[in-house]
């Protein structure tokens, strides 16, 4: 009986090894890839639902306006008019839902204002920016400035 | 902030001040280049029948393997989270060249290099298994996949398949390294990188560095073994090194002339780089491909997209992407090579492939 592969058995073994590795990889792959991957794009489609289920941490300006007088006369035309309340006061969805138990933290204006107004060469020249120590010593920003209506 | 700004010259965009692609990213194309170059040298003997370079054939293959095993490590170290790299294989993203690296790498490692080394060493592995005892015997028997067949017909088949693998291996080596050049060449936001010449330039510089490496390894190994260096072999390698270097040099000059003649908006910025920052490195480029990789990777990040400013690269020492890990990563392949040479001595079956002979020891 002719044995065409008699002298190439080692090669068949090698090929077999590759085949086993390849099949093993495919099995591993099917076990490791999360369900829904690739359905909508190069991601797990269930991630959308997961994200949708996350409780929002920000309430939004509308929620603030329900209770607080946002003093439109203060904000209107002010340089900060377009900035959302929670940009400075922090995420306050909890406070909006239950104002009595969840109280917003007091703000440290020196570090808070510096977030935007610390001097930095990469910022455009027209943007108000200061080196706090030179500008105000140890004083807090809101000793002179009114954050809701900036400008001295 | 002030310390960062002190290193800036002219106008830089904020995200350009600190270099993101560190010395490790210099190392990565350098090491893959060494792999591709060493393999091309090996294929000179196998496919193009350049008999004179035969003494370096196996050494070149082992060198390529040792360096290929280390090639992804700089990337892992640079990116962090090495465990995530496996996900490239699980969920391949075919329209991202970077994400397809895993497949290019795996193909070259398993489909080409390991198979070719195995086929070439099979006779020696079987002979080793026959002549040894205990766990060593088991190890070599496992390496031989349990086969004991080293009859003339089997070896002839090995030789033919091996030749075929090498022929497939040449475009694969070109693919591996051309791919690395392609990654840089396709960054269109960076005029220092963005040129279709990049894969070709990378390839030929890879060949230059790989051949030079194998030549040095061969000389060192011969010296360590107390054997005389085969001067015909060395002369031939040096000749090919010279040819490859000529082509590489011409390509780089072509690139430069093209940039000068084209003189697009980025050129003043590049011209300044060539004339000042790289006066030293430019000279080095002629003798060291590492300097070329450095010029490409680091140089490409030193100037601003505004074309009006420059920054400098400060390399840490014992940091994750500093000089120390880079040096260790360059030593590692030599350690692996030493181990490979211990397990699979290149000079075991020295001489006539295809004929059964007893191991010389």
JSON list of N, CA and C in Angstrom, two decimals, chain B residues 148-208:
[
{"chain": "B", "resi": 148, "resn": "UNK", "atom": "N", "xyz": [11.31, 10.67, 14.32]},
{"chain": "B", "resi": 148, "resn": "UNK", "atom": "CA", "xyz": [12.68, 10.18, 14.34]},
{"chain": "B", "resi": 148, "resn": "UNK", "atom": "C", "xyz": [13.19, 10.03, 12.91]},
{"chain": "B", "resi": 149, "resn": "UNK", "atom": "N", "xyz": [12.41, 10.51, 11.97]},
{"chain": "B", "resi": 149, "resn": "UNK", "atom": "CA", "xyz": [12.68, 10.25, 10.56]},
{"chain": "B", "resi": 149, "resn": "UNK", "atom": "C", "xyz": [13.64, 11.30, 10.00]},
{"chain": "B", "resi": 150, "resn": "UNK", "atom": "N", "xyz": [14.90, 10.91, 9.83]},
{"chain": "B", "resi": 150, "resn": "UNK", "atom": "CA", "xyz": [15.83, 11.81, 9.15]},
{"chain": "B", "resi": 150, "resn": "UNK", "atom": "C", "xyz": [16.48, 11.08, 7.97]},
{"chain": "B", "resi": 151, "resn": "UNK", "atom": "N", "xyz": [15.67, 10.26, 7.34]},
{"chain": "B", "resi": 151, "resn": "UNK", "atom": "CA", "xyz": [16.12, 9.60, 6.13]},
{"chain": "B", "resi": 151, "resn": "UNK", "atom": "C", "xyz": [16.33, 10.62, 5.03]},
{"chain": "B", "resi": 152, "resn": "UNK", "atom": "N", "xyz": [17.09, 10.25, 3.99]},
{"chain": "B", "resi": 152, "resn": "UNK", "atom": "CA", "xyz": [17.40, 11.19, 2.91]},
{"chain": "B", "resi": 152, "resn": "UNK", "atom": "C", "xyz": [16.16, 11.81, 2.28]},
{"chain": "B", "resi": 153, "resn": "UNK", "atom": "N", "xyz": [15.12, 11.00, 2.12]},
{"chain": "B", "resi": 153, "resn": "UNK", "atom": "CA", "xyz": [13.90, 11.49, 1.47]},
{"chain": "B", "resi": 153, "resn": "UNK", "atom": "C", "xyz": [13.23, 12.56, 2.36]},
{"chain": "B", "resi": 154, "resn": "UNK", "atom": "N", "xyz": [13.15, 12.26, 3.67]},
{"chain": "B", "resi": 154, "resn": "UNK", "atom": "CA", "xyz": [12.52, 13.20, 4.61]},
{"chain": "B", "resi": 154, "resn": "UNK", "atom": "C", "xyz": [13.29, 14.52, 4.63]},
{"chain": "B", "resi": 155, "resn": "UNK", "atom": "N", "xyz": [14.63, 14.41, 4.63]},
{"chain": "B", "resi": 155, "resn": "UNK", "atom": "CA", "xyz": [15.45, 15.63, 4.67]},
{"chain": "B", "resi": 155, "resn": "UNK", "atom": "C", "xyz": [15.32, 16.42, 3.38]},
{"chain": "B", "resi": 156, "resn": "UNK", "atom": "N", "xyz": [15.14, 15.70, 2.30]},
{"chain": "B", "resi": 156, "resn": "UNK", "atom": "CA", "xyz": [14.96, 16.39, 1.01]},
{"chain": "B", "resi": 156, "resn": "UNK", "atom": "C", "xyz": [13.65, 17.18, 1.02]},
{"chain": "B", "resi": 157, "resn": "UNK", "atom": "N", "xyz": [12.63, 16.53, 1.57]},
{"chain": "B", "resi": 157, "resn": "UNK", "atom": "CA", "xyz": [11.34, 17.23, 1.67]},
{"chain": "B", "resi": 157, "resn": "UNK", "atom": "C", "xyz": [11.49, 18.47, 2.55]},
{"chain": "B", "resi": 158, "resn": "UNK", "atom": "N", "xyz": [12.20, 18.28, 3.70]},
{"chain": "B", "resi": 158, "resn": "UNK", "atom": "CA", "xyz": [12.45, 19.42, 4.59]},
{"chain": "B", "resi": 158, "resn": "UNK", "atom": "C", "xyz": [13.11, 20.57, 3.84]},
{"chain": "B", "resi": 159, "resn": "UNK", "atom": "N", "xyz": [14.11, 20.20, 3.05]},
{"chain": "B", "resi": 159, "resn": "UNK", "atom": "CA", "xyz": [14.87, 21.21, 2.33]},
{"chain": "B", "resi": 159, "resn": "UNK", "atom": "C", "xyz": [13.97, 21.98, 1.37]},
{"chain": "B", "resi": 160, "resn": "UNK", "atom": "N", "xyz": [13.12, 21.23, 0.67]},
{"chain": "B", "resi": 160, "resn": "UNK", "atom": "CA", "xyz": [12.24, 21.88, -0.30]},
{"chain": "B", "resi": 160, "resn": "UNK", "atom": "C", "xyz": [11.23, 22.78, 0.40]},
{"chain": "B", "resi": 161, "resn": "UNK", "atom": "N", "xyz": [10.60, 22.23, 1.45]},
{"chain": "B", "resi": 161, "resn": "UNK", "atom": "CA", "xyz": [9.61, 23.04, 2.18]},
{"chain": "B", "resi": 161, "resn": "UNK", "atom": "C", "xyz": [10.30, 24.26, 2.79]},
{"chain": "B", "resi": 162, "resn": "UNK", "atom": "N", "xyz": [11.50, 24.03, 3.34]},
{"chain": "B", "resi": 162, "resn": "UNK", "atom": "CA", "xyz": [12.26, 25.13, 3.95]},
{"chain": "B", "resi": 162, "resn": "UNK", "atom": "C", "xyz": [12.54, 26.23, 2.95]},
{"chain": "B", "resi": 163, "resn": "UNK", "atom": "N", "xyz": [12.91, 25.82, 1.74]},
{"chain": "B", "resi": 163, "resn": "UNK", "atom": "CA", "xyz": [13.18, 26.80, 0.69]},
{"chain": "B", "resi": 163, "resn": "UNK", "atom": "C", "xyz": [11.93, 27.60, 0.36]},
{"chain": "B", "resi": 164, "resn": "UNK", "atom": "N", "xyz": [10.81, 26.88, 0.30]},
{"chain": "B", "resi": 164, "resn": "UNK", "atom": "CA", "xyz": [9.54, 27.54, 0.01]},
{"chain": "B", "resi": 164, "resn": "UNK", "atom": "C", "xyz": [9.20, 28.54, 1.12]},
{"chain": "B", "resi": 165, "resn": "UNK", "atom": "N", "xyz": [9.40, 28.09, 2.39]},
{"chain": "B", "resi": 165, "resn": "UNK", "atom": "CA", "xyz": [9.10, 28.98, 3.52]},
{"chain": "B", "resi": 165, "resn": "UNK", "atom": "C", "xyz": [9.98, 30.23, 3.44]},
{"chain": "B", "resi": 166, "resn": "UNK", "atom": "N", "xyz": [11.26, 30.03, 3.07]},
{"chain": "B", "resi": 166, "resn": "UNK", "atom": "CA", "xyz": [12.15, 31.19, 2.96]},
{"chain": "B", "resi": 166, "resn": "UNK", "atom": "C", "xyz": [11.67, 32.14, 1.88]},
{"chain": "B", "resi": 167, "resn": "UNK", "atom": "N", "xyz": [11.23, 31.56, 0.75]},
{"chain": "B", "resi": 167, "resn": "UNK", "atom": "CA", "xyz": [10.76, 32.41, -0.35]},
{"chain": "B", "resi": 167, "resn": "UNK", "atom": "C", "xyz": [9.53, 33.21, 0.11]},
{"chain": "B", "resi": 168, "resn": "UNK", "atom": "N", "xyz": [8.63, 32.53, 0.83]},
{"chain": "B", "resi": 168, "resn": "UNK", "atom": "CA", "xyz": [7.48, 33.25, 1.39]},
{"chain": "B", "resi": 168, "resn": "UNK", "atom": "C", "xyz": [7.98, 34.25, 2.44]},
{"chain": "B", "resi": 169, "resn": "UNK", "atom": "N", "xyz": [9.07, 33.87, 3.12]},
{"chain": "B", "resi": 169, "resn": "UNK", "atom": "CA", "xyz": [9.58, 34.68, 4.22]},
{"chain": "B", "resi": 169, "resn": "UNK", "atom": "C", "xyz": [10.13, 36.02, 3.77]},
{"chain": "B", "resi": 170, "resn": "UNK", "atom": "N", "xyz": [10.69, 36.08, 2.57]},
{"chain": "B", "resi": 170, "resn": "UNK", "atom": "CA", "xyz": [11.28, 37.36, 2.12]},
{"chain": "B", "resi": 170, "resn": "UNK", "atom": "C", "xyz": [10.21, 38.45, 2.02]},
{"chain": "B", "resi": 171, "resn": "UNK", "atom": "N", "xyz": [9.13, 38.21, 1.26]},
{"chain": "B", "resi": 171, "resn": "UNK", "atom": "CA", "xyz": [8.09, 39.25, 1.28]},
{"chain": "B", "resi": 171, "resn": "UNK", "atom": "C", "xyz": [7.51, 39.46, 2.67]},
{"chain": "B", "resi": 172, "resn": "UNK", "atom": "N", "xyz": [7.51, 38.40, 3.49]},
{"chain": "B", "resi": 172, "resn": "UNK", "atom": "CA", "xyz": [7.00, 38.57, 4.85]},
{"chain": "B", "resi": 172, "resn": "UNK", "atom": "C", "xyz": [7.89, 39.50, 5.67]},
{"chain": "B", "resi": 173, "resn": "UNK", "atom": "N", "xyz": [9.21, 39.32, 5.50]},
{"chain": "B", "resi": 173, "resn": "UNK", "atom": "CA", "xyz": [10.15, 40.21, 6.20]},
{"chain": "B", "resi": 173, "resn": "UNK", "atom": "C", "xyz": [9.96, 41.63, 5.70]},
{"chain": "B", "resi": 174, "resn": "UNK", "atom": "N", "xyz": [9.76, 41.77, 4.40]},
{"chain": "B", "resi": 174, "resn": "UNK", "atom": "CA", "xyz": [9.51, 43.10, 3.82]},
{"chain": "B", "resi": 174, "resn": "UNK", "atom": "C", "xyz": [8.21, 43.66, 4.39]},
{"chain": "B", "resi": 175, "resn": "UNK", "atom": "N", "xyz": [7.21, 42.77, 4.52]},
{"chain": "B", "resi": 175, "resn": "UNK", "atom": "CA", "xyz": [5.92, 43.19, 5.05]},
{"chain": "B", "resi": 175, "resn": "UNK", "atom": "C", "xyz": [6.08, 43.67, 6.49]},
{"chain": "B", "resi": 176, "resn": "UNK", "atom": "N", "xyz": [6.79, 42.86, 7.30]},
{"chain": "B", "resi": 176, "resn": "UNK", "atom": "CA", "xyz": [6.96, 43.19, 8.72]},
{"chain": "B", "resi": 176, "resn": "UNK", "atom": "C", "xyz": [7.58, 44.57, 8.87]},
{"chain": "B", "resi": 177, "resn": "UNK", "atom": "N", "xyz": [8.67, 44.80, 8.14]},
{"chain": "B", "resi": 177, "resn": "UNK", "atom": "CA", "xyz": [9.33, 46.06, 8.36]},
{"chain": "B", "resi": 177, "resn": "UNK", "atom": "C", "xyz": [8.78, 47.19, 7.51]},
{"chain": "B", "resi": 178, "resn": "UNK", "atom": "N", "xyz": [8.35, 46.83, 6.30]},
{"chain": "B", "resi": 178, "resn": "UNK", "atom": "CA", "xyz": [7.69, 47.84, 5.47]},
{"chain": "B", "resi": 178, "resn": "UNK", "atom": "C", "xyz": [6.48, 48.37, 6.21]},
{"chain": "B", "resi": 179, "resn": "UNK", "atom": "N", "xyz": [5.83, 47.47, 6.96]},
{"chain": "B", "resi": 179, "resn": "UNK", "atom": "CA", "xyz": [4.66, 47.84, 7.73]},
{"chain": "B", "resi": 179, "resn": "UNK", "atom": "C", "xyz": [5.01, 48.89, 8.79]},
{"chain": "B", "resi": 180, "resn": "UNK", "atom": "N", "xyz": [6.15, 48.69, 9.45]},
{"chain": "B", "resi": 180, "resn": "UNK", "atom": "CA", "xyz": [6.55, 49.65, 10.48]},
{"chain": "B", "resi": 180, "resn": "UNK", "atom": "C", "xyz": [6.78, 51.03, 9.85]},
{"chain": "B", "resi": 181, "resn": "UNK", "atom": "N", "xyz": [7.42, 51.02, 8.67]},
{"chain": "B", "resi": 181, "resn": "UNK", "atom": "CA", "xyz": [7.62, 52.28, 7.95]},
{"chain": "B", "resi": 181, "resn": "UNK", "atom": "C", "xyz": [6.29, 52.88, 7.52]},
{"chain": "B", "resi": 182, "resn": "UNK", "atom": "N", "xyz": [5.38, 51.98, 7.13]},
{"chain": "B", "resi": 182, "resn": "UNK", "atom": "CA", "xyz": [4.06, 52.42, 6.68]},
{"chain": "B", "resi": 182, "resn": "UNK", "atom": "C", "xyz": [3.32, 53.17, 7.79]},
{"chain": "B", "resi": 183, "resn": "UNK", "atom": "N", "xyz": [3.45, 52.64, 9.02]},
{"chain": "B", "resi": 183, "resn": "UNK", "atom": "CA", "xyz": [2.81, 53.28, 10.18]},
{"chain": "B", "resi": 183, "resn": "UNK", "atom": "C", "xyz": [3.27, 54.74, 10.29]},
{"chain": "B", "resi": 184, "resn": "UNK", "atom": "N", "xyz": [4.59, 54.93, 10.19]},
{"chain": "B", "resi": 184, "resn": "UNK", "atom": "CA", "xyz": [5.10, 56.29, 10.29]},
{"chain": "B", "resi": 184, "resn": "UNK", "atom": "C", "xyz": [4.75, 57.10, 9.04]},
{"chain": "B", "resi": 185, "resn": "UNK", "atom": "N", "xyz": [4.94, 56.47, 7.89]},
{"chain": "B", "resi": 185, "resn": "UNK", "atom": "CA", "xyz": [4.71, 57.18, 6.63]},
{"chain": "B", "resi": 185, "resn": "UNK", "atom": "C", "xyz": [3.28, 57.64, 6.45]},
{"chain": "B", "resi": 186, "resn": "UNK", "atom": "N", "xyz": [2.35, 56.98, 7.15]},
{"chain": "B", "resi": 186, "resn": "UNK", "atom": "CA", "xyz": [0.94, 57.34, 6.95]},
{"chain": "B", "resi": 186, "resn": "UNK", "atom": "C", "xyz": [0.43, 58.33, 7.99]},
{"chain": "B", "resi": 187, "resn": "UNK", "atom": "N", "xyz": [1.32, 58.81, 8.86]},
{"chain": "B", "resi": 187, "resn": "UNK", "atom": "CA", "xyz": [0.89, 59.86, 9.78]},
{"chain": "B", "resi": 187, "resn": "UNK", "atom": "C", "xyz": [0.91, 61.18, 9.02]},
{"chain": "B", "resi": 188, "resn": "UNK", "atom": "N", "xyz": [-0.22, 61.51, 8.41]},
{"chain": "B", "resi": 188, "resn": "UNK", "atom": "CA", "xyz": [-0.21, 62.64, 7.48]},
{"chain": "B", "resi": 188, "resn": "UNK", "atom": "C", "xyz": [-0.07, 63.97, 8.19]},
{"chain": "B", "resi": 189, "resn": "UNK", "atom": "N", "xyz": [-0.36, 63.99, 9.50]},
{"chain": "B", "resi": 189, "resn": "UNK", "atom": "CA", "xyz": [-0.24, 65.26, 10.23]},
{"chain": "B", "resi": 189, "resn": "UNK", "atom": "C", "xyz": [1.21, 65.65, 10.43]},
{"chain": "B", "resi": 190, "resn": "UNK", "atom": "N", "xyz": [2.13, 64.71, 10.22]},
{"chain": "B", "resi": 190, "resn": "UNK", "atom": "CA", "xyz": [3.53, 65.01, 10.51]},
{"chain": "B", "resi": 190, "resn": "UNK", "atom": "C", "xyz": [4.38, 64.99, 9.24]},
{"chain": "B", "resi": 191, "resn": "UNK", "atom": "N", "xyz": [4.78, 66.17, 8.76]},
{"chain": "B", "resi": 191, "resn": "UNK", "atom": "CA", "xyz": [5.50, 66.22, 7.49]},
{"chain": "B", "resi": 191, "resn": "UNK", "atom": "C", "xyz": [6.86, 65.51, 7.54]},
{"chain": "B", "resi": 192, "resn": "UNK", "atom": "N", "xyz": [7.40, 65.33, 8.74]},
{"chain": "B", "resi": 192, "resn": "UNK", "atom": "CA", "xyz": [8.70, 64.66, 8.86]},
{"chain": "B", "resi": 192, "resn": "UNK", "atom": "C", "xyz": [8.54, 63.16, 8.55]},
{"chain": "B", "resi": 193, "resn": "UNK", "atom": "N", "xyz": [7.35, 62.64, 8.80]},
{"chain": "B", "resi": 193, "resn": "UNK", "atom": "CA", "xyz": [7.10, 61.21, 8.60]},
{"chain": "B", "resi": 193, "resn": "UNK", "atom": "C", "xyz": [6.35, 60.93, 7.31]},
{"chain": "B", "resi": 194, "resn": "UNK", "atom": "N", "xyz": [5.41, 61.82, 6.99]},
{"chain": "B", "resi": 194, "resn": "UNK", "atom": "CA", "xyz": [4.44, 61.50, 5.96]},
{"chain": "B", "resi": 194, "resn": "UNK", "atom": "C", "xyz": [5.04, 61.47, 4.56]},
{"chain": "B", "resi": 195, "resn": "UNK", "atom": "N", "xyz": [5.56, 60.34, 4.17]},
{"chain": "B", "resi": 195, "resn": "UNK", "atom": "CA", "xyz": [6.02, 60.17, 2.80]},
{"chain": "B", "resi": 195, "resn": "UNK", "atom": "C", "xyz": [5.90, 58.69, 2.42]},
{"chain": "B", "resi": 196, "resn": "UNK", "atom": "N", "xyz": [5.45, 58.43, 1.20]},
{"chain": "B", "resi": 196, "resn": "UNK", "atom": "CA", "xyz": [5.32, 57.03, 0.78]},
{"chain": "B", "resi": 196, "resn": "UNK", "atom": "C", "xyz": [6.68, 56.33, 0.68]},
{"chain": "B", "resi": 197, "resn": "UNK", "atom": "N", "xyz": [7.75, 57.11, 0.72]},
{"chain": "B", "resi": 197, "resn": "UNK", "atom": "CA", "xyz": [9.09, 56.52, 0.69]},
{"chain": "B", "resi": 197, "resn": "UNK", "atom": "C", "xyz": [9.42, 55.80, 2.00]},
{"chain": "B", "resi": 198, "resn": "UNK", "atom": "N", "xyz": [8.69, 56.17, 3.05]},
{"chain": "B", "resi": 198, "resn": "UNK", "atom": "CA", "xyz": [9.04, 55.71, 4.39]},
{"chain": "B", "resi": 198, "resn": "UNK", "atom": "C", "xyz": [9.20, 54.18, 4.50]},
{"chain": "B", "resi": 199, "resn": "UNK", "atom": "N", "xyz": [8.23, 53.38, 4.01]},
{"chain": "B", "resi": 199, "resn": "UNK", "atom": "CA", "xyz": [8.41, 51.93, 4.13]},
{"chain": "B", "resi": 199, "resn": "UNK", "atom": "C", "xyz": [9.69, 51.44, 3.44]},
{"chain": "B", "resi": 200, "resn": "UNK", "atom": "N", "xyz": [10.00, 52.01, 2.29]},
{"chain": "B", "resi": 200, "resn": "UNK", "atom": "CA", "xyz": [11.18, 51.57, 1.54]},
{"chain": "B", "resi": 200, "resn": "UNK", "atom": "C", "xyz": [12.46, 51.98, 2.27]},
{"chain": "B", "resi": 201, "resn": "UNK", "atom": "N", "xyz": [12.46, 53.21, 2.78]},
{"chain": "B", "resi": 201, "resn": "UNK", "atom": "CA", "xyz": [13.63, 53.68, 3.53]},
{"chain": "B", "resi": 201, "resn": "UNK", "atom": "C", "xyz": [13.83, 52.80, 4.77]},
{"chain": "B", "resi": 202, "resn": "UNK", "atom": "N", "xyz": [12.74, 52.53, 5.46]},
{"chain": "B", "resi": 202, "resn": "UNK", "atom": "CA", "xyz": [12.82, 51.68, 6.65]},
{"chain": "B", "resi": 202, "resn": "UNK", "atom": "C", "xyz": [13.38, 50.31, 6.30]},
{"chain": "B", "resi": 203, "resn": "UNK", "atom": "N", "xyz": [12.89, 49.79, 5.19]},
{"chain": "B", "resi": 203, "resn": "UNK", "atom": "CA", "xyz": [13.28, 48.45, 4.78]},
{"chain": "B", "resi": 203, "resn": "UNK", "atom": "C", "xyz": [14.77, 48.34, 4.53]},
{"chain": "B", "resi": 204, "resn": "UNK", "atom": "N", "xyz": [15.28, 49.29, 3.77]},
{"chain": "B", "resi": 204, "resn": "UNK", "atom": "CA", "xyz": [16.70, 49.19, 3.42]},
{"chain": "B", "resi": 204, "resn": "UNK", "atom": "C", "xyz": [17.60, 49.51, 4.61]},
{"chain": "B", "resi": 205, "resn": "UNK", "atom": "N", "xyz": [17.13, 50.42, 5.45]},
{"chain": "B", "resi": 205, "resn": "UNK", "atom": "CA", "xyz": [17.94, 50.65, 6.65]},
{"chain": "B", "resi": 205, "resn": "UNK", "atom": "C", "xyz": [17.88, 49.42, 7.55]},
{"chain": "B", "resi": 206, "resn": "UNK", "atom": "N", "xyz": [16.73, 48.71, 7.50]},
{"chain": "B", "resi": 206, "resn": "UNK", "atom": "CA", "xyz": [16.61, 47.46, 8.27]},
{"chain": "B", "resi": 206, "resn": "UNK", "atom": "C", "xyz": [17.63, 46.45, 7.77]},
{"chain": "B", "resi": 207, "resn": "UNK", "atom": "N", "xyz": [17.73, 46.34, 6.47]},
{"chain": "B", "resi": 207, "resn": "UNK", "atom": "CA", "xyz": [18.66, 45.37, 5.89]},
{"chain": "B", "resi": 207, "resn": "UNK", "atom": "C", "xyz": [20.09, 45.73, 6.30]},
{"chain": "B", "resi": 208, "resn": "UNK", "atom": "N", "xyz": [20.39, 47.02, 6.22]},
{"chain": "B", "resi": 208, "resn": "UNK", "atom": "CA", "xyz": [21.74, 47.46, 6.61]},
{"chain": "B", "resi": 208, "resn": "UNK", "atom": "C", "xyz": [22.03, 47.06, 8.06]}
]
